[in-house]
Amino acid sequence: MIAWGCLLTASAQEKVLPLIQNVSAYESMSLNGDWNYIVDVQEEGYYDYRMNPTRWGFFVNAKPQKPEDLIEYDFDKSPTMTIPSDWNTQDERLFFYEGTVWFKKSFQAAPMNDCSTLLYFGAVNYDCHVWVNGKKAGHHVGGFTPFNFDITSLLREGENVVIVKVDNKRHAEDVPTQIFDWWNYGGITRDVKLVKVTPVYMEDYSLQLKKGEDKAKMRQIDFSVRLNKKEAGHKVTVSIPELKLVQQLTTNGQGTAETTLKVSAKKLQLWTPENPKLYKVQLSLNTSTYADEIGFRTIETRDKQILLNGKPIFLKGISIHNEKPCGGGRANSADDARTLLGWAKELGCNFVRLAHYPHHEEMVREAEKMGILVWSEIPVYWTIAWKNPKTLENARQQLTDMISRDHNRANVIIWSIANETPHSAERDAFLGNLAKLARSLDSTRLISMAMEVTGASNYVNRLNDNMNQYVDVVSFNQYIGWYRDVNDAPKMRWEIPYNKPVIISEFGGGARYGLHGEKNQRWTEEFQENLYKENLAMIDKIEGLSGTTPWILKDFRSPRRVLPGIQDYYNRKGLVSDKGEKKKAFFILRDWYKNK
């Protein structure tokens, strides 16, 4: 049982609060470890036999008080599962399971004045209800973004119990929708922690280098802060000791404040893949102090070029799923991130596409330390319920939370709003709404999406997408050699009628590691190797090509990939096998990147 020292009697907020920025800067207590769990196929822990929500659900954590009491569940006698994790790889009975599982964790709390407690989840897939000591703390929908509840008033001195109902059933109106090409890992898949905050705390802050001053003698760093309460008069200090910058601000009636810090361009080291410089930043609010490490750079476009710190850059990338390096299972640790990103560095990458949803925070932060730029994406994937207002609301919330968590990470340069979506007026309105939201939340980065080439005719591929007006970078997926004969590659001509940089966001083909044969024999390493050779020669001819993120770094689990002896429920398009073995195509891409 875990002990925690913060208990007050403030009013409960039974809803998801705006996400706290830089949660690791706060005093916290991990709730990771062993949690009891109950598999609830028919959701009897939530509904009665008429499918009405019951007051006597599993969240009560009831115990018999008399010998004749009938209680048909017991968390304390149920098995345990390590959290964070996914249930699919933790319990072999749950490998294909989609439905409800309940989780329970106990911890100790002791009284402490002048603080509040947030219950923070890194991610839960997908629909999550949370109770503390039998009282509802909140509800969250979405499998890949963090969220937090204020549980201060729900705590009691002594033993406390958190119970979480997790449901990962797929629905057409969800984000992602009912069909997608990756494993639907269920569970509490990322860190859980109790976070101690003062009654007024910094809910969000931003520290960004101003664009358009690459040749100026003085550079400007914009700083803004938003408190969790709309209160004036709070003192906020921002300090970057290495640059000898310090400034104090006072919040206005909206609980916000902003300023501009000026520094000599000669003194400021810009973050680049070659020199991923991070500055220690100190922030204080009243008597509380917090720390962060932040890099400074600019990212923008000019015609068909991407400019990092005012200079053209070619993005040598690879796509990655948030799956453990060896075998299946949801990746959730810094070690997982370092292994995956280490393979990307071996390829010669300076860029990764984190597909098709926000990856765990350590993935982004480790990439930042290693000098790897990031494309971050929300799971608006394939055929979304474009006309459903709740689906749009869900997508907007996931986009907001993705940007809220990572907008101070220097390596994140692209917010992606979709992947391979079919064209329609409803789709254009939906995605246009997301693009405008992303730009309103963060105007310092580029916006893109993975489009489809829909104008193919013989050996001419024409990109024609109404979303071109919303994106800064034109990105598209193409699979010549896999869904079309690889011999067509030398004949292909590409027409991209937009004066914007181009990224080939996906290309590739599958191979079973260790399976060898002729280059025209599908599933062999030689087939994949030849596919990469032909594709790289083809895309080299595309005007305005500014980067590629081939599909994909590592084989990953997918229920759509059923071929026995070859796929075995893995998508085999990885350049690295599910056991960490490098295929022949890995070295083809590595050599191509050496010359870019």
Coordinates of C-alpha atoms in Angstrom, one line a residue, residues 50-561:
R50 CA -32.0 -4.3 -17.4
M51 CA -28.9 -2.4 -18.6
N52 CA -29.5 0.6 -16.4
P53 CA -26.6 2.1 -14.5
T54 CA -26.6 0.7 -10.9
R55 CA -25.7 2.4 -7.7
W56 CA -24.2 -0.9 -6.4
G57 CA -21.5 -1.4 -9.1
F58 CA -18.0 -2.7 -8.6
F59 CA -16.9 0.9 -7.9
V60 CA -18.4 0.6 -4.4
N61 CA -15.8 -2.0 -3.6
A62 CA -18.3 -3.6 -1.2
K63 CA -17.4 -6.2 1.4
P64 CA -19.8 -8.5 3.2
Q65 CA -20.9 -7.1 6.6
K66 CA -23.0 -10.1 7.6
P67 CA -22.6 -13.8 6.8
E68 CA -25.7 -13.8 4.6
D69 CA -24.6 -10.8 2.5
L70 CA -24.5 -11.5 -1.3
I71 CA -21.5 -9.8 -3.0
E72 CA -20.3 -11.5 -6.2
Y73 CA -17.0 -9.9 -6.7
D74 CA -13.9 -9.2 -4.6
F75 CA -11.0 -7.0 -5.9
D76 CA -8.7 -8.2 -3.1
K77 CA -9.0 -11.8 -4.1
S78 CA -8.7 -11.0 -7.8
P79 CA -5.5 -11.3 -9.8
T80 CA -3.1 -8.4 -10.2
M81 CA -1.6 -6.8 -13.3
T82 CA 1.4 -4.5 -13.6
I83 CA 0.4 -0.9 -14.4
P84 CA 1.2 0.7 -16.7
S85 CA 0.6 -2.0 -19.3
D86 CA -2.0 -3.5 -21.7
W87 CA -4.1 -6.4 -20.7
N88 CA -3.6 -8.1 -24.0
T89 CA 0.0 -9.1 -23.3
Q90 CA -0.4 -9.4 -19.5
D91 CA -3.0 -12.1 -19.5
E92 CA -3.0 -14.6 -22.4
R93 CA -6.8 -15.1 -21.9
L94 CA -7.2 -11.4 -22.9
F95 CA -5.0 -11.4 -26.1
F96 CA -8.0 -10.6 -28.4
Y97 CA -10.3 -9.3 -25.7
E98 CA -12.2 -6.0 -26.3
G99 CA -14.5 -5.0 -23.6
T100 CA -14.5 -3.9 -19.9
V101 CA -11.9 -4.6 -17.3
W102 CA -12.0 -3.0 -13.8
F103 CA -8.8 -2.0 -11.9
K104 CA -8.3 -1.3 -8.2
K105 CA -5.4 0.3 -6.3
S106 CA -5.1 1.2 -2.6
F107 CA -2.9 4.0 -1.1
Q108 CA -2.5 5.8 2.2
A109 CA -3.3 9.5 2.6
A110 CA -2.4 11.8 5.6
P111 CA -3.7 15.3 6.3
M112 CA -1.7 18.3 5.0
N113 CA -2.8 21.9 4.7
D114 CA -2.8 24.3 1.8
C115 CA -2.5 21.8 -1.1
S116 CA -4.7 19.9 -3.5
T117 CA -4.3 16.5 -5.2
L118 CA -4.7 15.7 -8.8
L119 CA -5.1 12.2 -10.1
Y120 CA -3.1 12.0 -13.3
F121 CA -3.3 9.3 -16.0
G122 CA -0.8 9.3 -18.9
A123 CA -3.3 7.4 -21.0
V124 CA -6.1 4.9 -20.7
N125 CA -7.5 3.0 -23.7
Y126 CA -10.3 3.9 -24.4
D127 CA -13.4 4.8 -22.4
C128 CA -12.5 5.4 -18.7
H129 CA -14.5 6.0 -15.6
V130 CA -12.7 6.7 -12.3
W131 CA -13.9 6.5 -8.7
V132 CA -12.1 7.4 -5.5
N133 CA -13.4 5.8 -2.3
G134 CA -16.7 5.0 -4.1
K135 CA -17.3 8.6 -5.3
K136 CA -17.1 9.5 -9.0
A137 CA -13.9 11.4 -9.8
G138 CA -14.5 11.7 -13.6
H139 CA -14.8 10.3 -17.0
H140 CA -12.5 10.4 -20.0
V141 CA -12.7 9.3 -23.6
G142 CA -9.7 8.8 -25.8
G143 CA -6.9 6.2 -25.7
F144 CA -3.6 8.2 -26.2
T145 CA -3.7 11.5 -24.4
P146 CA -3.2 12.4 -20.7
F147 CA -5.9 13.7 -18.3
N148 CA -6.2 14.7 -14.7
F149 CA -9.0 15.0 -12.1
D150 CA -9.0 17.0 -8.8
I151 CA -9.7 14.4 -6.2
T152 CA -8.9 16.5 -3.1
S153 CA -12.4 16.3 -1.5
L154 CA -12.7 12.6 -2.2
L155 CA -9.6 11.6 -0.2
R156 CA -9.8 10.5 3.5
E157 CA -7.2 10.0 6.1
G158 CA -5.8 6.4 6.1
E159 CA -6.6 3.9 3.3
N160 CA -7.9 5.2 0.0
V161 CA -9.0 3.2 -3.0
V162 CA -8.9 4.2 -6.7
I163 CA -11.1 2.1 -9.0
V164 CA -11.0 2.5 -12.8
K165 CA -13.4 1.0 -15.3
V166 CA -11.7 0.7 -18.7
D167 CA -13.6 -0.2 -21.9
N168 CA -11.8 -0.6 -25.2
K169 CA -14.7 -1.7 -27.4
R170 CA -14.5 -0.1 -30.9
H171 CA -17.3 2.1 -32.2
A172 CA -17.9 3.8 -35.5
E173 CA -18.2 7.2 -33.9
D174 CA -14.9 6.9 -31.9
V175 CA -11.5 8.4 -32.7
P176 CA -10.0 6.2 -34.0
T177 CA -13.0 4.7 -35.7
Q178 CA -14.1 1.0 -35.7
I179 CA -11.5 -0.2 -38.1
F180 CA -7.7 0.5 -37.8
D181 CA -4.5 -1.3 -38.7
W182 CA -2.9 -1.6 -35.3
W183 CA -3.6 -3.6 -32.1
N184 CA -6.4 -2.3 -29.8
Y185 CA -4.4 -2.5 -26.6
G186 CA -6.7 -2.1 -23.7
G187 CA -5.9 -0.9 -20.2
I188 CA -4.2 1.7 -18.1
T189 CA -1.3 1.9 -20.6
R190 CA 0.7 4.8 -19.2
D191 CA 1.8 6.2 -15.8
V192 CA -0.6 6.9 -13.0
K193 CA 0.3 9.4 -10.3
L194 CA -1.0 11.6 -7.5
V195 CA 0.2 15.2 -8.1
K196 CA 0.4 17.7 -5.3
V197 CA -0.5 21.3 -6.3
T198 CA -1.2 24.5 -4.5
P199 CA -4.8 25.8 -4.7
V200 CA -3.6 28.2 -7.4
Y201 CA -1.0 26.6 -9.8
M202 CA 0.4 27.1 -13.3
E203 CA -1.9 25.1 -15.5
D204 CA 0.0 25.9 -18.7
Y205 CA 3.0 28.0 -19.8
S206 CA 4.7 28.5 -23.1
L207 CA 8.3 29.6 -24.0
Q208 CA 8.9 30.0 -27.7
L209 CA 11.5 31.7 -29.9
K210 CA 9.9 34.3 -32.2
K211 CA 10.1 33.6 -35.9
G212 CA 11.4 35.8 -38.6
E213 CA 14.5 37.1 -36.8
D214 CA 17.2 34.7 -38.0
K215 CA 19.6 37.5 -39.0
A216 CA 18.7 39.9 -36.1
K217 CA 21.4 40.7 -33.5
M218 CA 18.8 40.3 -30.7
R219 CA 16.4 37.3 -30.5
Q220 CA 13.0 37.4 -28.7
I221 CA 11.6 34.6 -26.6
D222 CA 7.9 34.9 -26.0
F223 CA 6.7 33.7 -22.6
S224 CA 3.1 33.2 -21.4
V225 CA 1.4 31.6 -18.5
R226 CA -2.1 30.6 -17.5
L227 CA -3.2 29.7 -14.0
N228 CA -5.9 27.2 -13.1
K229 CA -8.0 30.1 -11.6
K230 CA -8.9 33.4 -13.1
E231 CA -7.3 35.5 -10.4
A232 CA -5.2 38.7 -10.6
G233 CA -2.2 39.7 -8.6
H234 CA -0.2 36.5 -8.5
K235 CA 3.5 36.9 -9.0
V236 CA 5.1 34.7 -11.7
T237 CA 8.9 34.7 -12.4
V238 CA 10.6 33.1 -15.4
S239 CA 14.3 32.6 -15.3
I240 CA 16.9 31.1 -17.8
P241 CA 20.1 31.2 -15.6
E242 CA 22.5 30.3 -18.4
L243 CA 21.3 33.2 -20.5
K244 CA 21.1 35.5 -17.5
L245 CA 17.5 36.2 -18.2
V246 CA 15.0 36.7 -15.4
Q247 CA 11.7 38.6 -15.4
Q248 CA 8.7 38.9 -13.0
L249 CA 5.1 39.2 -14.1
T250 CA 1.8 39.7 -12.4
T251 CA -1.3 37.9 -13.6
N252 CA -4.4 39.8 -14.8
G253 CA -8.0 39.1 -14.0
Q254 CA -8.0 36.1 -16.4
G255 CA -5.2 34.5 -14.5
T256 CA -2.8 35.0 -17.4
A257 CA 0.4 37.0 -18.0
E258 CA 2.9 37.3 -20.9
T259 CA 6.1 39.0 -21.7
T260 CA 9.0 38.9 -24.2
L261 CA 12.6 38.1 -23.2
K262 CA 15.4 39.5 -25.3
V263 CA 18.8 37.8 -25.7
S264 CA 21.8 38.3 -27.9
A265 CA 21.7 36.1 -31.0
K266 CA 25.4 35.3 -30.3
K267 CA 24.7 33.9 -26.9
L268 CA 21.6 31.9 -27.8
Q269 CA 22.4 28.3 -28.9
L270 CA 19.6 27.1 -31.2
W271 CA 18.3 23.5 -30.9
T272 CA 19.2 21.4 -33.9
P273 CA 19.5 17.7 -34.6
E274 CA 23.3 18.1 -34.5
N275 CA 23.3 20.1 -31.3
P276 CA 20.1 19.5 -29.3
K277 CA 20.7 22.2 -26.8
L278 CA 18.3 22.5 -23.9
Y279 CA 18.3 25.3 -21.4
K280 CA 17.4 24.8 -17.8
V281 CA 14.3 27.0 -17.1
Q282 CA 13.1 28.0 -13.6
L283 CA 9.5 29.1 -13.1
S284 CA 8.0 30.3 -9.9
L285 CA 4.4 31.2 -8.8
N286 CA 4.2 33.0 -5.5
T287 CA 6.3 30.7 -3.2
S288 CA 6.3 27.6 -5.5
T289 CA 9.2 26.8 -7.9
Y290 CA 9.2 24.5 -10.9
A291 CA 11.9 23.4 -13.4
D292 CA 11.9 22.5 -17.1
E293 CA 14.4 22.1 -19.9
I294 CA 13.5 23.8 -23.1
G295 CA 15.2 24.3 -26.4
F296 CA 14.8 27.2 -28.8
R297 CA 14.4 27.0 -32.6
T298 CA 12.2 28.2 -35.3
I299 CA 10.4 26.1 -37.9
E300 CA 8.7 27.5 -41.0
T301 CA 8.3 27.0 -44.7
R302 CA 9.4 29.0 -47.8
D303 CA 7.9 27.9 -51.1
K304 CA 8.9 24.2 -51.3
Q305 CA 11.4 24.2 -48.5
I306 CA 11.2 23.5 -44.8
L307 CA 13.4 25.9 -42.8
L308 CA 14.8 25.0 -39.4
N309 CA 16.3 28.1 -37.8
G310 CA 16.0 29.8 -41.2
K311 CA 18.0 27.1 -43.0
P312 CA 16.6 24.4 -45.4
I313 CA 16.5 20.9 -43.9
F314 CA 15.7 17.5 -45.4
L315 CA 13.7 15.4 -43.0
K316 CA 15.3 11.9 -42.9
G317 CA 12.6 10.1 -41.1
I318 CA 10.8 6.9 -40.3
S319 CA 7.3 6.1 -39.0
I320 CA 7.0 4.4 -35.6
H321 CA 4.1 2.8 -33.7
N322 CA 4.0 3.1 -29.9
E323 CA 4.8 -0.6 -29.4
K324 CA 7.5 -2.2 -27.4
P325 CA 10.8 -2.8 -29.3
C326 CA 10.8 -6.6 -28.9
G327 CA 7.4 -8.4 -29.2
G328 CA 4.1 -6.8 -28.9
G329 CA 2.6 -4.6 -26.1
R330 CA 2.2 -0.9 -25.6
A331 CA 5.5 1.0 -25.2
N332 CA 5.4 3.1 -22.0
S333 CA 8.9 3.6 -20.7
A334 CA 12.0 5.7 -21.4
D335 CA 13.9 2.5 -22.1
D336 CA 11.4 1.6 -24.8
A337 CA 11.8 5.0 -26.3
R338 CA 15.6 4.9 -26.2
T339 CA 15.6 1.5 -28.0
L340 CA 13.2 2.5 -30.7
L341 CA 14.8 5.9 -31.3
G342 CA 18.3 4.3 -31.2
W343 CA 17.3 2.2 -34.2
A344 CA 16.1 5.4 -35.9
K345 CA 19.4 7.0 -35.3
E346 CA 21.2 4.0 -36.7
L347 CA 19.2 4.5 -39.9
G348 CA 20.5 8.1 -40.0
C349 CA 17.2 9.7 -39.1
N350 CA 16.8 13.2 -37.9
F351 CA 13.0 12.9 -37.9
V352 CA 10.3 10.5 -36.8
R353 CA 6.6 10.3 -37.5
L354 CA 4.9 9.1 -34.3
A355 CA 1.9 7.4 -35.8
H356 CA -1.0 7.2 -35.7
Y357 CA -1.7 8.8 -32.3
P358 CA 0.3 10.7 -29.6
H359 CA 3.0 8.5 -28.1
H360 CA 4.0 8.4 -24.5
E361 CA 5.6 11.6 -23.2
E362 CA 9.0 9.9 -22.7
M363 CA 9.2 9.1 -26.4
V364 CA 9.0 12.8 -27.3
R365 CA 11.4 13.9 -24.5
E366 CA 14.0 11.3 -25.3
A367 CA 13.8 12.2 -29.0
E368 CA 14.4 15.8 -28.0
K369 CA 17.5 14.9 -26.1
M370 CA 18.8 12.7 -29.0
G371 CA 18.3 15.4 -31.6
I372 CA 15.3 13.9 -33.4
L373 CA 12.5 16.0 -34.8
V374 CA 9.0 14.8 -34.4
W375 CA 5.7 14.7 -36.3
S376 CA 2.9 14.1 -33.8
E377 CA -0.5 12.9 -34.8
I378 CA -4.0 12.3 -33.5
P379 CA -5.9 9.1 -34.6
V380 CA -8.3 10.7 -37.1
Y381 CA -7.7 7.6 -39.3
W382 CA -9.5 6.3 -42.3
T383 CA -13.3 6.7 -42.2
I384 CA -14.3 8.9 -39.3
A385 CA -18.0 9.7 -38.5
W386 CA -17.6 13.1 -40.1
K387 CA -21.2 14.3 -39.5
N388 CA -21.2 13.4 -35.8
P389 CA -20.7 16.5 -33.5
K390 CA -19.5 14.3 -30.6
T391 CA -16.9 12.7 -32.9
L392 CA -15.6 16.2 -33.8
E393 CA -15.6 17.2 -30.1
N394 CA -13.6 14.1 -29.2
A395 CA -11.1 14.8 -32.0
R396 CA -10.8 18.4 -30.9
Q397 CA -10.1 17.3 -27.3
Q398 CA -7.4 14.8 -28.3
L399 CA -5.8 17.5 -30.5
T400 CA -5.9 20.0 -27.6
D401 CA -4.4 17.5 -25.1
M402 CA -1.6 16.5 -27.5
I403 CA -0.6 20.1 -28.1
S404 CA -1.0 21.0 -24.4
R405 CA 1.4 18.3 -23.3
D406 CA 4.1 18.9 -25.9
H407 CA 4.0 22.5 -27.1
N408 CA 7.2 23.3 -25.2
R409 CA 9.2 20.5 -26.8
A410 CA 11.6 22.0 -29.3
N411 CA 11.8 18.8 -31.5
V412 CA 8.0 18.7 -32.2
I413 CA 7.7 20.5 -35.6
I414 CA 4.5 19.1 -37.1
W415 CA 1.0 18.6 -35.7
S416 CA -0.8 16.1 -37.9
I417 CA -4.6 16.1 -37.9
A418 CA -5.4 13.0 -40.0
N419 CA -4.2 9.9 -42.0
E420 CA -5.6 8.5 -45.2
T421 CA -9.1 10.0 -45.0
P422 CA -11.6 9.7 -47.9
H423 CA -12.6 12.9 -49.6
S424 CA -16.0 14.5 -49.0
A425 CA -17.4 17.9 -48.1
E426 CA -18.1 16.7 -44.6
R427 CA -14.6 15.5 -44.2
D428 CA -13.2 18.8 -45.4
A429 CA -15.3 20.7 -42.9
F430 CA -14.3 18.3 -40.0
L431 CA -10.5 18.5 -40.8
G432 CA -10.7 22.2 -41.6
N433 CA -12.1 22.7 -38.1
L434 CA -9.2 20.8 -36.6
A435 CA -6.6 22.7 -38.6
K436 CA -8.0 26.0 -37.4
L437 CA -8.0 24.8 -33.8
A438 CA -4.4 23.6 -34.1
R439 CA -3.2 26.9 -35.4
S440 CA -5.1 28.8 -32.8
L441 CA -3.5 26.7 -30.0
D442 CA 0.0 26.9 -31.4
S443 CA 1.0 29.1 -34.3
T444 CA 4.7 28.3 -34.0
R445 CA 4.6 24.9 -35.7
L446 CA 3.6 23.4 -39.0
I447 CA 0.4 21.6 -39.7
S448 CA 0.1 18.6 -42.0
M449 CA -1.8 15.4 -42.6
A450 CA -1.1 12.1 -44.4
M451 CA -3.2 12.5 -47.7
E452 CA -4.0 9.8 -50.3
V453 CA -3.1 10.1 -54.0
T454 CA -6.5 9.8 -55.6
G455 CA -5.7 11.1 -59.1
A456 CA -3.7 8.2 -60.5
S457 CA -3.9 7.6 -64.3
N458 CA -1.6 5.1 -65.9
Y459 CA 1.8 6.3 -64.8
V460 CA 0.9 9.8 -63.6
N461 CA 0.0 10.4 -59.9
R462 CA -1.8 13.6 -59.2
L463 CA -2.3 14.9 -55.7
N464 CA -5.6 16.7 -55.4
D465 CA -6.9 17.4 -51.9
N466 CA -9.0 20.4 -50.7
M467 CA -7.1 20.3 -47.4
N468 CA -4.1 21.8 -49.2
Q469 CA -5.3 25.2 -48.2
Y470 CA -5.0 24.3 -44.5
V471 CA -1.7 22.5 -44.3
D472 CA 1.8 24.0 -44.4
V473 CA 3.4 20.8 -45.6
V474 CA 1.9 18.5 -48.3
S475 CA 2.3 14.9 -47.1
F476 CA 0.9 11.7 -48.7
N477 CA 1.2 8.0 -48.5
Q478 CA 2.0 5.8 -51.6
Y479 CA 2.6 2.1 -51.9
I480 CA 4.0 1.4 -55.3
G481 CA 5.6 -2.0 -55.1
W482 CA 3.2 -3.3 -52.5
Y483 CA -0.3 -2.5 -53.8
R484 CA 1.0 -1.8 -57.3
D485 CA 3.7 -3.5 -59.3
V486 CA 7.2 -2.4 -58.2
N487 CA 8.2 -2.3 -61.9
D488 CA 5.9 0.7 -62.3
A489 CA 8.2 2.8 -60.1
P490 CA 10.7 3.9 -62.8
K491 CA 7.8 5.0 -65.0
M492 CA 5.9 7.0 -62.4
R493 CA 5.5 10.8 -62.7
W494 CA 4.2 12.9 -59.8
E495 CA 2.1 16.0 -60.1
I496 CA 1.8 18.0 -56.9
P497 CA 0.2 21.4 -57.9
Y498 CA 1.0 23.2 -54.6
N499 CA 3.9 25.5 -53.8
K500 CA 4.6 23.8 -50.5
P501 CA 7.1 21.3 -49.2
V502 CA 6.4 17.6 -49.8
I503 CA 6.8 14.7 -47.4
I504 CA 6.2 11.1 -48.5
S505 CA 4.6 10.1 -45.2
E506 CA 4.4 6.4 -46.0
F507 CA 5.9 3.9 -48.4
G508 CA 7.1 0.3 -48.0
G509 CA 6.2 -3.3 -48.1
G510 CA 6.2 -6.4 -45.9
A511 CA 8.9 -9.0 -45.3
R512 CA 9.3 -11.8 -42.8
Y513 CA 12.8 -11.6 -41.2
G514 CA 15.0 -14.5 -42.3
L515 CA 12.8 -15.4 -45.3
H516 CA 14.9 -15.3 -48.4
G517 CA 14.3 -15.7 -52.1
E518 CA 14.1 -13.9 -55.4
K519 CA 13.4 -10.2 -55.4
N520 CA 10.0 -10.8 -57.0
Q521 CA 9.0 -13.3 -54.2
R522 CA 6.6 -11.5 -51.9
W523 CA 7.4 -11.6 -48.1
T524 CA 11.1 -12.2 -48.7
E525 CA 13.7 -9.7 -47.4
E526 CA 14.9 -9.4 -51.0
F527 CA 11.4 -8.3 -52.2
Q528 CA 11.4 -5.6 -49.5
E529 CA 15.0 -4.6 -50.3
N530 CA 14.2 -4.2 -54.0
L531 CA 11.0 -2.3 -53.2
Y532 CA 13.0 0.2 -51.2
K533 CA 15.6 0.6 -54.0
E534 CA 13.0 1.3 -56.6
N535 CA 10.9 3.6 -54.4
L536 CA 13.9 5.7 -53.3
A537 CA 15.0 6.1 -56.9
M538 CA 11.5 7.2 -57.8
I539 CA 10.9 9.7 -55.0
D540 CA 14.2 11.3 -55.6
K541 CA 12.7 12.8 -58.7
I542 CA 9.8 14.5 -56.9
E543 CA 10.0 18.3 -57.0
G544 CA 9.9 19.9 -53.6
L545 CA 10.7 16.7 -51.7
S546 CA 11.6 17.8 -48.2
G547 CA 11.4 14.5 -46.3
T548 CA 10.2 10.9 -46.0
T549 CA 8.9 8.7 -43.2
P550 CA 8.8 5.2 -44.7
W551 CA 6.4 2.7 -43.2
I552 CA 7.7 1.5 -40.7
L553 CA 10.6 1.1 -38.2
K554 CA 9.4 -2.1 -36.6
D555 CA 6.9 -4.9 -37.2
F556 CA 3.8 -4.3 -35.1
R557 CA 0.8 -6.3 -34.1
S558 CA -2.4 -5.9 -36.1
P559 CA -5.6 -8.1 -36.1
R560 CA -5.9 -7.4 -39.8
R561 CA -2.7 -9.4 -40.6

